[in-house]
mmCIF file of C-alpha atoms and ligand atoms in Angstrom:
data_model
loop_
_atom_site.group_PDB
_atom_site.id
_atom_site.type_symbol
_atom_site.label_atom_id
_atom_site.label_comp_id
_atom_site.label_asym_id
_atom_site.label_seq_id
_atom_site.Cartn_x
_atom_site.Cartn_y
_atom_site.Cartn_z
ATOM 1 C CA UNK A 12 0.000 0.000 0.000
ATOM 2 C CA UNK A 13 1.573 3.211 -0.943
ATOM 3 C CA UNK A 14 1.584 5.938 1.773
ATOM 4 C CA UNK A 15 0.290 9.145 0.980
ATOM 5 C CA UNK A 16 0.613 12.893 2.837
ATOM 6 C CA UNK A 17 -0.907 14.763 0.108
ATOM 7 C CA UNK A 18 -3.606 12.977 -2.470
ATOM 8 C CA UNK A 19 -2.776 14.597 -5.994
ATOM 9 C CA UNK A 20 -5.722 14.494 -8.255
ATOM 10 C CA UNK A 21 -5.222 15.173 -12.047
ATOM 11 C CA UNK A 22 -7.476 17.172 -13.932
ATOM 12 C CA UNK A 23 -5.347 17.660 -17.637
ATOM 13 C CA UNK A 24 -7.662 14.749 -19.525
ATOM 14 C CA UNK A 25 -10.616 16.838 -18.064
ATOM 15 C CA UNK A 26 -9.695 20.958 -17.472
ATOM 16 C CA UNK A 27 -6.523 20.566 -20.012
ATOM 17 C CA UNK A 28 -8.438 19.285 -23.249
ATOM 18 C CA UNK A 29 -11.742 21.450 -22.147
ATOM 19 C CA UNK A 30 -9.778 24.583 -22.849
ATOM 20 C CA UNK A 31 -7.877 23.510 -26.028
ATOM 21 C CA UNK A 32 -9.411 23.390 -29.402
ATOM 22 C CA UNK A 33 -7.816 20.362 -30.533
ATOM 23 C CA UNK A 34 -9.468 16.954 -30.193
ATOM 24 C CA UNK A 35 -7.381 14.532 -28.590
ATOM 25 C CA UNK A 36 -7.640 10.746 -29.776
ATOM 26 C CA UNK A 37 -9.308 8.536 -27.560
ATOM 27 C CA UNK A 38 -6.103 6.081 -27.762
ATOM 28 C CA UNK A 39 -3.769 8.823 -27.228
ATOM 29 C CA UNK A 40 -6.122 9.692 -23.791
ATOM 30 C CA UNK A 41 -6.540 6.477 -22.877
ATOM 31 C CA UNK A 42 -2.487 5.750 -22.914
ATOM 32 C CA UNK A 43 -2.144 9.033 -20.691
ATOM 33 C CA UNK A 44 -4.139 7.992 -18.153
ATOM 34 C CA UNK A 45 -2.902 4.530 -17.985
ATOM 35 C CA UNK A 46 0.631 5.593 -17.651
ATOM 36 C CA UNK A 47 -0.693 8.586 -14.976
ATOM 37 C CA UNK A 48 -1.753 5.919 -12.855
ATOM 38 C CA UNK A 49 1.236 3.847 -13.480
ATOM 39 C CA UNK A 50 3.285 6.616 -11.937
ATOM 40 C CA UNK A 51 1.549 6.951 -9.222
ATOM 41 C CA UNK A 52 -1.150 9.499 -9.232
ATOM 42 C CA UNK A 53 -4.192 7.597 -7.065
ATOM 43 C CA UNK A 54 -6.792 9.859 -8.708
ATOM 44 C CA UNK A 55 -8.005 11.526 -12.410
ATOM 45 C CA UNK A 56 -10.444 13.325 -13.668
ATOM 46 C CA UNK A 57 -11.336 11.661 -16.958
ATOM 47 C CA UNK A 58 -13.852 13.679 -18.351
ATOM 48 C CA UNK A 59 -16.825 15.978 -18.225
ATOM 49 C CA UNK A 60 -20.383 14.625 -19.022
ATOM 50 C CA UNK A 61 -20.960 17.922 -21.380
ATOM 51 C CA UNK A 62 -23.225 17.824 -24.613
ATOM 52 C CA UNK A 63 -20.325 17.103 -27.489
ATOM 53 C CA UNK A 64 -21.401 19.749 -29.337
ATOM 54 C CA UNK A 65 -20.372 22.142 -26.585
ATOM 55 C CA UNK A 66 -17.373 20.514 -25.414
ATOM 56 C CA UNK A 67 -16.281 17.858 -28.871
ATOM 57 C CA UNK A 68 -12.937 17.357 -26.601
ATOM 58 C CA UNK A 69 -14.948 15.735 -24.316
ATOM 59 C CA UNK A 70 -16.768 13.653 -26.000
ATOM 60 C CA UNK A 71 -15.728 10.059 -25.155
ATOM 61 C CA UNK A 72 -15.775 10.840 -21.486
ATOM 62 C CA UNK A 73 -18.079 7.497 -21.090
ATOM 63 C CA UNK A 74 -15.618 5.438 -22.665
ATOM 64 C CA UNK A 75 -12.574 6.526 -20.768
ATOM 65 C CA UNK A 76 -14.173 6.047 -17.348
ATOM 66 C CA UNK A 77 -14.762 2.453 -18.636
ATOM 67 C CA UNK A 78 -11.172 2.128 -19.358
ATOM 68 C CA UNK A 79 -9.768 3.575 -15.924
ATOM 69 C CA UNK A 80 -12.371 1.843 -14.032
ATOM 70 C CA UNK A 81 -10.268 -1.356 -15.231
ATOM 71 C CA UNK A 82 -7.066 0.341 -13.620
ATOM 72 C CA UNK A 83 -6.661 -1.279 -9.849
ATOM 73 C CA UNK A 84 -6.883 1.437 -6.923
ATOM 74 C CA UNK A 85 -7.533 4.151 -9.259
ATOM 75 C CA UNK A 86 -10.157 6.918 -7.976
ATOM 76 C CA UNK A 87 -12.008 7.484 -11.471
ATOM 77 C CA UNK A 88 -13.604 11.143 -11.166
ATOM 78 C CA UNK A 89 -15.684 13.098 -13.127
ATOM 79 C CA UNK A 90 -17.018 16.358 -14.202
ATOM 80 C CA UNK A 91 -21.283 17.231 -14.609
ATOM 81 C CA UNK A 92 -22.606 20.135 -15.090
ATOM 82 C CA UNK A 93 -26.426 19.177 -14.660
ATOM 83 C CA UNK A 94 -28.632 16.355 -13.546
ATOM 84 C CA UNK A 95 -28.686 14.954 -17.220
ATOM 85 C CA UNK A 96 -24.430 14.656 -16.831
ATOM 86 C CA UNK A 97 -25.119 13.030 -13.792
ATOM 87 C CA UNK A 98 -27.285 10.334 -15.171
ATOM 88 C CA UNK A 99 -24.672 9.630 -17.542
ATOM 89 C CA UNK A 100 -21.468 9.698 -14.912
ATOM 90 C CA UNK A 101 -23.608 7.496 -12.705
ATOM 91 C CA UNK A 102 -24.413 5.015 -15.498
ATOM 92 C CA UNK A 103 -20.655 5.144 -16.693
ATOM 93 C CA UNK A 104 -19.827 3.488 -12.993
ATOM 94 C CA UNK A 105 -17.236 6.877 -12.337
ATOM 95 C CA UNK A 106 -16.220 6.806 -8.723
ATOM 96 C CA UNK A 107 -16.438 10.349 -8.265
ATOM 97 C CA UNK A 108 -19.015 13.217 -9.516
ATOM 98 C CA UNK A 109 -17.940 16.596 -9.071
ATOM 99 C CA UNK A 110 -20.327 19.824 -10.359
ATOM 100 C CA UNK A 111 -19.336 23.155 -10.080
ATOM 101 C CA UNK A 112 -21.474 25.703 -8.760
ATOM 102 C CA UNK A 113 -20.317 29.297 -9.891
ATOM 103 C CA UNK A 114 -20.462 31.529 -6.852
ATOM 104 C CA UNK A 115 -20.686 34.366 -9.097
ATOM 105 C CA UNK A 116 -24.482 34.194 -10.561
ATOM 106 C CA UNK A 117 -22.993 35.520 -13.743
ATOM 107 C CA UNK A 118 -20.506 33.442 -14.176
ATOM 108 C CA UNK A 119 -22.665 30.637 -13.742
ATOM 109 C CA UNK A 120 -25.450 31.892 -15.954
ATOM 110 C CA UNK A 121 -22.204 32.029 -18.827
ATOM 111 C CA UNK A 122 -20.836 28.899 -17.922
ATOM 112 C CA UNK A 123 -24.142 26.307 -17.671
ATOM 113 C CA UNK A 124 -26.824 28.829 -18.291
ATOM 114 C CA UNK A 125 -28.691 28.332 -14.865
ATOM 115 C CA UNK A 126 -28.948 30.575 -12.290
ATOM 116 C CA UNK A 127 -27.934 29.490 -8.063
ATOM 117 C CA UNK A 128 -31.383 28.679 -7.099
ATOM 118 C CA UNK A 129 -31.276 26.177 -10.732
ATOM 119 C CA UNK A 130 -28.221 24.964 -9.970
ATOM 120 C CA UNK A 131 -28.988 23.713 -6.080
ATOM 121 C CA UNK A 132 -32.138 22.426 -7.904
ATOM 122 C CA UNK A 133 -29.805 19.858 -9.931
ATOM 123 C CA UNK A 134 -27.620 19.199 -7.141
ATOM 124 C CA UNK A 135 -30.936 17.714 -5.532
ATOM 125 C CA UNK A 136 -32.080 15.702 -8.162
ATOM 126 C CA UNK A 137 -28.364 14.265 -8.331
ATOM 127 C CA UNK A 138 -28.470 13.287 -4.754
ATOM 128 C CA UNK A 139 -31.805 11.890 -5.011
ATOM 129 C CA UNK A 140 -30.427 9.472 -7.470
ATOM 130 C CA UNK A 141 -27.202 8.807 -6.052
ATOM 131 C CA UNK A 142 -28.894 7.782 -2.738
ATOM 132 C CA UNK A 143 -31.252 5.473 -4.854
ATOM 133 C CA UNK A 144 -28.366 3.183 -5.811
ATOM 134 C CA UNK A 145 -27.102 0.513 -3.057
ATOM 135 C CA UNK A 146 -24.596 1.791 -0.609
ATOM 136 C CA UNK A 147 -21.972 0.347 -2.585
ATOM 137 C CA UNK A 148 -22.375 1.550 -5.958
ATOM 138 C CA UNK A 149 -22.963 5.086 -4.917
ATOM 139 C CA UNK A 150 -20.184 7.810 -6.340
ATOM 140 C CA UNK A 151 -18.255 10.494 -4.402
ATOM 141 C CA UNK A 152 -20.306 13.490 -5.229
ATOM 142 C CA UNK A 153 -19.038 16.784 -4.342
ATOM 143 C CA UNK A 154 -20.092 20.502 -5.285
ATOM 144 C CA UNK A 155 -17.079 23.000 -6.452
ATOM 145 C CA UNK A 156 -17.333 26.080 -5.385
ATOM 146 C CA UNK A 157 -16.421 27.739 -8.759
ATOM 147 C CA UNK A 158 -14.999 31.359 -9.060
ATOM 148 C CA UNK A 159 -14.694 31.695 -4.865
ATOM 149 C CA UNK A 160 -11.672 33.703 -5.148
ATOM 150 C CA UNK A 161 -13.019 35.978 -7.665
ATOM 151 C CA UNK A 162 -14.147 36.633 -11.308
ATOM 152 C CA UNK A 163 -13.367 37.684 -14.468
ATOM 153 C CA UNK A 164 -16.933 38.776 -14.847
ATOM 154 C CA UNK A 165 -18.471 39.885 -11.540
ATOM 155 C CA UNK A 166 -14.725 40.898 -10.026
ATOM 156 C CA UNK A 167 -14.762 40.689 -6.330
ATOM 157 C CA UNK A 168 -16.888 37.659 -5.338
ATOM 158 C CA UNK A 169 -17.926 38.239 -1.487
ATOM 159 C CA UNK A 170 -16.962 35.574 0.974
ATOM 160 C CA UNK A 171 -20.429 35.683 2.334
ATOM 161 C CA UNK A 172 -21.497 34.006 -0.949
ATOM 162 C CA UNK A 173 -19.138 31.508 -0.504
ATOM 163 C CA UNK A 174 -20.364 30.428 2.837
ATOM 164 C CA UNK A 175 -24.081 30.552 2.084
ATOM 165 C CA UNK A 176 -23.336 28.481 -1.215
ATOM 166 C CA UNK A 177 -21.464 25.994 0.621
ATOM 167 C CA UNK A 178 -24.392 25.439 3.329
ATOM 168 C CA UNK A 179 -26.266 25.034 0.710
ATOM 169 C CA UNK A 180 -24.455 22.680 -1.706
ATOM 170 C CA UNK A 181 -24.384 20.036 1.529
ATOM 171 C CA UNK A 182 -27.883 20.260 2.427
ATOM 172 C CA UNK A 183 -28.641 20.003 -1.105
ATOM 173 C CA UNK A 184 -27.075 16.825 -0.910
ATOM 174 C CA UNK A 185 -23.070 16.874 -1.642
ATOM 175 C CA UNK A 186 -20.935 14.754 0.196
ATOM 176 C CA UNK A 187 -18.410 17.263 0.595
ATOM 177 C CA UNK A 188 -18.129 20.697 -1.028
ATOM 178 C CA UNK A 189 -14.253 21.804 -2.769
ATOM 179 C CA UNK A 190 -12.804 25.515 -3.555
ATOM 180 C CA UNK A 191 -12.075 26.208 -6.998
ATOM 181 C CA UNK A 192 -10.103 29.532 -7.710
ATOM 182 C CA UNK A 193 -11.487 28.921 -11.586
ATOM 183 C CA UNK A 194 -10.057 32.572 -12.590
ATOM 184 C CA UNK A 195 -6.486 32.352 -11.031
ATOM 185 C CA UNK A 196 -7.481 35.381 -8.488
ATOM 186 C CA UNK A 197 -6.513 33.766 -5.236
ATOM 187 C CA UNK A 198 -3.533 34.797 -2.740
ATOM 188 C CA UNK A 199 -2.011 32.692 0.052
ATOM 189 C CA UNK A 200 -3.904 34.946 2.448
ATOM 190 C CA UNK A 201 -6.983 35.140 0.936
ATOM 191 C CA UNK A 202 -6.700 30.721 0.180
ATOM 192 C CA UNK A 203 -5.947 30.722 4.294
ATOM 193 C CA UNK A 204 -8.748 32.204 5.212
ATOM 194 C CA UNK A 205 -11.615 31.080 3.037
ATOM 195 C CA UNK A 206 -11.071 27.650 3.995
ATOM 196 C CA UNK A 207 -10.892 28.219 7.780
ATOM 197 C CA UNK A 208 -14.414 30.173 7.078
ATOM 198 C CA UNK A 209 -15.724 27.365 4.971
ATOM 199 C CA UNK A 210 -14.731 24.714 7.489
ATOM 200 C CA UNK A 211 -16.628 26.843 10.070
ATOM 201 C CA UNK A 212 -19.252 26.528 7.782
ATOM 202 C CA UNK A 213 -19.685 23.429 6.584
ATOM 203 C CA UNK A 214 -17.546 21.463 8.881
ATOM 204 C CA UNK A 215 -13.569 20.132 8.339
ATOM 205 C CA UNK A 216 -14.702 16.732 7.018
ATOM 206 C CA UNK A 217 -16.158 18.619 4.586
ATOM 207 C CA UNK A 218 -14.059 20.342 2.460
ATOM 208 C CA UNK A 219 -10.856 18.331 1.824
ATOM 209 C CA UNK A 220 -9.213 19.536 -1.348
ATOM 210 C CA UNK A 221 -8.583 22.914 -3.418
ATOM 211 C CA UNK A 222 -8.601 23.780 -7.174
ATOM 212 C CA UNK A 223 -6.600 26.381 -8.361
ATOM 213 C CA UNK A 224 -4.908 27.830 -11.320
ATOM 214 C CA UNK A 225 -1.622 29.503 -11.918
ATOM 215 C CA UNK A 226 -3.042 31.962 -14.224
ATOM 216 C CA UNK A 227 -0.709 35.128 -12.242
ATOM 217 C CA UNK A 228 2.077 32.852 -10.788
ATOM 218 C CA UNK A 229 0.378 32.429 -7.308
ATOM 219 C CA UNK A 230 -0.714 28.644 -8.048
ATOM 220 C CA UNK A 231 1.578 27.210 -5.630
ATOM 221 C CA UNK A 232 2.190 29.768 -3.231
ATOM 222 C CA UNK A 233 -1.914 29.136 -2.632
ATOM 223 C CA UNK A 234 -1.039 25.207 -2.693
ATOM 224 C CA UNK A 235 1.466 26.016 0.497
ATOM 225 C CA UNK A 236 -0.678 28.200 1.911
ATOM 226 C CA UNK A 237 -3.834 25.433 1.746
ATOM 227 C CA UNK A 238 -1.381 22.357 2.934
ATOM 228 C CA UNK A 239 -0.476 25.217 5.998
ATOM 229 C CA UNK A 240 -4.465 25.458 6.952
ATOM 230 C CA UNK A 241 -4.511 21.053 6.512
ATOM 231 C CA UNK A 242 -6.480 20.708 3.062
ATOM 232 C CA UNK A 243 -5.209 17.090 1.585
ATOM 233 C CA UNK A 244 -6.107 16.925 -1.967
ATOM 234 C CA UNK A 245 -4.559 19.278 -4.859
ATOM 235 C CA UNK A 246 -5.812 19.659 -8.349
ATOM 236 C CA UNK A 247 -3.217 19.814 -11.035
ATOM 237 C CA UNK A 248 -2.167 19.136 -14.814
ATOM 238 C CA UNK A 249 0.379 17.493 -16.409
ATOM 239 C CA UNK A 250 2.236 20.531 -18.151
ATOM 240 C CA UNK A 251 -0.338 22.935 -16.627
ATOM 241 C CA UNK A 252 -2.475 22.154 -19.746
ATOM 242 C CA UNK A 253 -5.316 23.655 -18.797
ATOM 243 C CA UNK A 254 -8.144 26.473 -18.009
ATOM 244 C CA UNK A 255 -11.423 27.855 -18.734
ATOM 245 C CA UNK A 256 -12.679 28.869 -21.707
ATOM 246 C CA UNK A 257 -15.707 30.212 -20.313
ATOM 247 C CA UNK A 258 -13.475 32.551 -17.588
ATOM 248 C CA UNK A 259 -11.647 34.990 -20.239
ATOM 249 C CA UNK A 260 -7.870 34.914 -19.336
ATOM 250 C CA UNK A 261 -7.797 32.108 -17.144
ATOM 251 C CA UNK A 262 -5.297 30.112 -18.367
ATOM 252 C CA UNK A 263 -2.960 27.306 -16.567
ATOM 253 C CA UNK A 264 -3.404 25.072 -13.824
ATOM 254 C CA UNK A 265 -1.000 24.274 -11.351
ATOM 255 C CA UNK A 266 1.674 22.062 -13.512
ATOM 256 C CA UNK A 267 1.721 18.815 -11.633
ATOM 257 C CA UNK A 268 5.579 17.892 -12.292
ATOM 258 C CA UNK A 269 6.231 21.154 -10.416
ATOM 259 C CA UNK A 270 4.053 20.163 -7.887
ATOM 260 C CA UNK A 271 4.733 16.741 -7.452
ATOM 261 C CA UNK A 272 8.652 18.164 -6.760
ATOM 262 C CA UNK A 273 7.819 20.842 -4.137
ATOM 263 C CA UNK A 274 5.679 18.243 -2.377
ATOM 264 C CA UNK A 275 8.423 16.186 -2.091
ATOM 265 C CA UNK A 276 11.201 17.893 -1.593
ATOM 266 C CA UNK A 277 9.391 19.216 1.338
ATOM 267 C CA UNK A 278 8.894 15.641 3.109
ATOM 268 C CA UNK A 279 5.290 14.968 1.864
ATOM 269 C CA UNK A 280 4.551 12.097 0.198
ATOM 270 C CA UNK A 281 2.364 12.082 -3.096
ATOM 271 C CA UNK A 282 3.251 8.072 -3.761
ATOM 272 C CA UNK A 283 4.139 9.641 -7.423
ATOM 273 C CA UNK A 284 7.351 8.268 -9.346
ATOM 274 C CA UNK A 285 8.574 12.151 -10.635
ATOM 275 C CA UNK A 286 10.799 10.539 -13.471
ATOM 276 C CA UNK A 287 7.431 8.877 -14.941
ATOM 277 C CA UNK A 288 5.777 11.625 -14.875
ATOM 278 C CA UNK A 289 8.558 13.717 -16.662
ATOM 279 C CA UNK A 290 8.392 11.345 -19.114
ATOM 280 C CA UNK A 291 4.680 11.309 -19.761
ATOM 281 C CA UNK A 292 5.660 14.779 -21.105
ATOM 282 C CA UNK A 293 6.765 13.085 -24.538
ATOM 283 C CA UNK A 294 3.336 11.737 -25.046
ATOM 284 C CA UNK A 295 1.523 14.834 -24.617
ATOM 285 C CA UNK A 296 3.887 16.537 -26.930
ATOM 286 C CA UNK A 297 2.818 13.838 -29.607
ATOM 287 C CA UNK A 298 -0.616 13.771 -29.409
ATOM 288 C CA UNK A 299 -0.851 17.287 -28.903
ATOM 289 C CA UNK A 300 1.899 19.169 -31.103
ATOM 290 C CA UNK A 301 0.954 22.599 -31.187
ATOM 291 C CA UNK A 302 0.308 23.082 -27.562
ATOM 292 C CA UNK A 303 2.916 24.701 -25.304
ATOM 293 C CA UNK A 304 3.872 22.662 -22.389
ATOM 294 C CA UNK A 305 4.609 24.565 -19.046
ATOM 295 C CA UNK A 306 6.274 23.372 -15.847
ATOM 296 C CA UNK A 307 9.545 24.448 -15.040
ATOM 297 C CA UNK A 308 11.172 21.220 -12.945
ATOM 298 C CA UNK A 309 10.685 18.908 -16.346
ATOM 299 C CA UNK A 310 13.189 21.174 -18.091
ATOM 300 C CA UNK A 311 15.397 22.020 -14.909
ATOM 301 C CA UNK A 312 15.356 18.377 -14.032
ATOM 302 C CA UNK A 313 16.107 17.494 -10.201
ATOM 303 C CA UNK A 314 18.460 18.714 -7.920
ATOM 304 C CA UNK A 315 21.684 16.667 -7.560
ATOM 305 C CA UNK A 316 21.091 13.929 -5.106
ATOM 306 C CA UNK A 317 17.893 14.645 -5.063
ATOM 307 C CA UNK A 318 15.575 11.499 -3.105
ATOM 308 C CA UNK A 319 11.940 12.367 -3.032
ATOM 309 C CA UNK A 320 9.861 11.325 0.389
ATOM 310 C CA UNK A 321 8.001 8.961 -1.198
ATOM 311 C CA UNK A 322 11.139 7.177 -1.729
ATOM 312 C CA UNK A 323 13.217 7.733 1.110
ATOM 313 C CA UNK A 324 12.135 4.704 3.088
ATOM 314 C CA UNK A 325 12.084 1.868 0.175
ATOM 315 C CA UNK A 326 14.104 -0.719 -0.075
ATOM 316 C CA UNK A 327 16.124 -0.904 -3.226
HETATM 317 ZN ZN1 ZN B 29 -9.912 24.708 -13.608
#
């Protein structure tokens, strides 16, 4: 069993392609998130349930969380944006459902075309069926607080919001609620504090991992500043492929090879083999040729001598 500090879930096969125009074969996916899990990472998000003509990238979402759900130990998570994305992730067998809730209404209204009171309306009818399946079978469903840190749209996005959304979200039905700084607006401050409000909220069971983006450079100074407070589980993206169309400028998220590295060169364990995932790098750069890959470690490569945690302890 490999021991884990810090529970890295990637999101490139789901927030990467979303915000790229070009279609990634199903193969080429499918081979990316069999060697992600290979390396380590306990935990992807395949796909979003999303009408193809909105999201084409997206399309074979069903099929992929088939093909991790083959992969032993892996969490297999999933995007929805609605009740009718739900039905689909829940048929599909995905282990986790996430759906975002915009705190800003605007945003929201841009991104799925429903308003809050809409939105916790879903959420309901998702729960509903989740809790009709048998204990066993039922997914992970959790409500991401979209845009809490602030928005390209609305601007300032009042922590008030945040709270009352959050309430809301778990007696809508969510198992647990997460914070997603969608536009790349968050500080380490600002990151500190919302979830210590949030956890007085909701309770500390309740919100266990963070989203963010490293759209102005602050992606892992927020990722400190959230392991500081005691979240556990980090979004990221292999070559910080990645953002959201529907937030204009928000580009990026937090590039997991850089990631991975600070975790463990700072004694945490991620249970993810760093030279693997450099090396996934060559397959993105094939299947997708005209994308820029970020991440700064990949190219630096690792400090002389370097042993990460997870590896410290192993027997040769
Ligand atoms: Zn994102």
């Amino acid at each position: 069993m490999t021991q884990r500090d810090v529970l890295i879930s990637e999101v490139g096969p789901r927030d990467g392609l979303q915000s790229i125009q070009t279609i990634m074969p199903t193969a080429a996916k499918k081979a990316w998130i069999t060697a992600t899990a290979a390396a380590g990472v306990a935990e992807i998000e395949v796909g979003s349930f999303v009408p193809a003509h909105i999201l084409p990238q997206l399309a074979d979402t069903a099929e992929l969380v088939a093909h991790a759900r083959l992969i032993p130990g892996l969490n297999v998570a999933v995007l929805v944006p609605n009740f009718k994305g739900a039905q689909a992730a829940v048929a599909s067998g995905a282990h986790k459902i996430t759906i975002p809730l915009s705190v800003s209404e605007t945003h929201s209204l841009r991104n799925v075309r429903r308003t809050h009171v809409q939105m916790l309306d879903e959420v309901r009818q998702i729960s509903a069926l989740i809790r009709s399946l048998p204990v066993a079978e039922r997914p992970h469903f959790e409500g991401s607080l979209s845009t809490a840190f602030g928005c390209t749209l609305e601007g300032e996005v009042p922590e008030r919001r945040v709270l009352e959304l959050a309430v809301a979200l778990m007696e809508a039905g969510c198992d647990e609620v997460g914070l997603s700084d969608t536009t790349g607006y968050a500080n380490p401050a600002q990151v500190r504090r919302l979830i210590r409000s949030v956890w007085s909220a909701v309770g500390r069971d309740q919100l266990t991992g963070i989203h963010l983006h490293n759209t102005r450079g602050q992606g892992l100074a927020n990722v400190v500043a959230a392991l500081d407070v005691g979240l556990t589980t980090l979004d990221a993206s292999l070559a910080g492929l990645g953002g959201c169309p529907f937030a204009p400028g928000a580009s990026g998220n937090i590039v997991t090879e850089d990631l991975v590295f600070m975790l463990e060169a700072m004694g945490l364990r991620t249970g993810i083999d760093l030279d693997a995932l450099f090396a996934l790098r060559e397959l993105l750069q094939q299947a997708l040729p005209d994308e820029p890959l970020y991440g700064m470690t990949p190219l630096a490569g690792l400090p002389k001598g370097f042993v990460p945690a997870s590896f410290m302890n192993r027997q040769p």
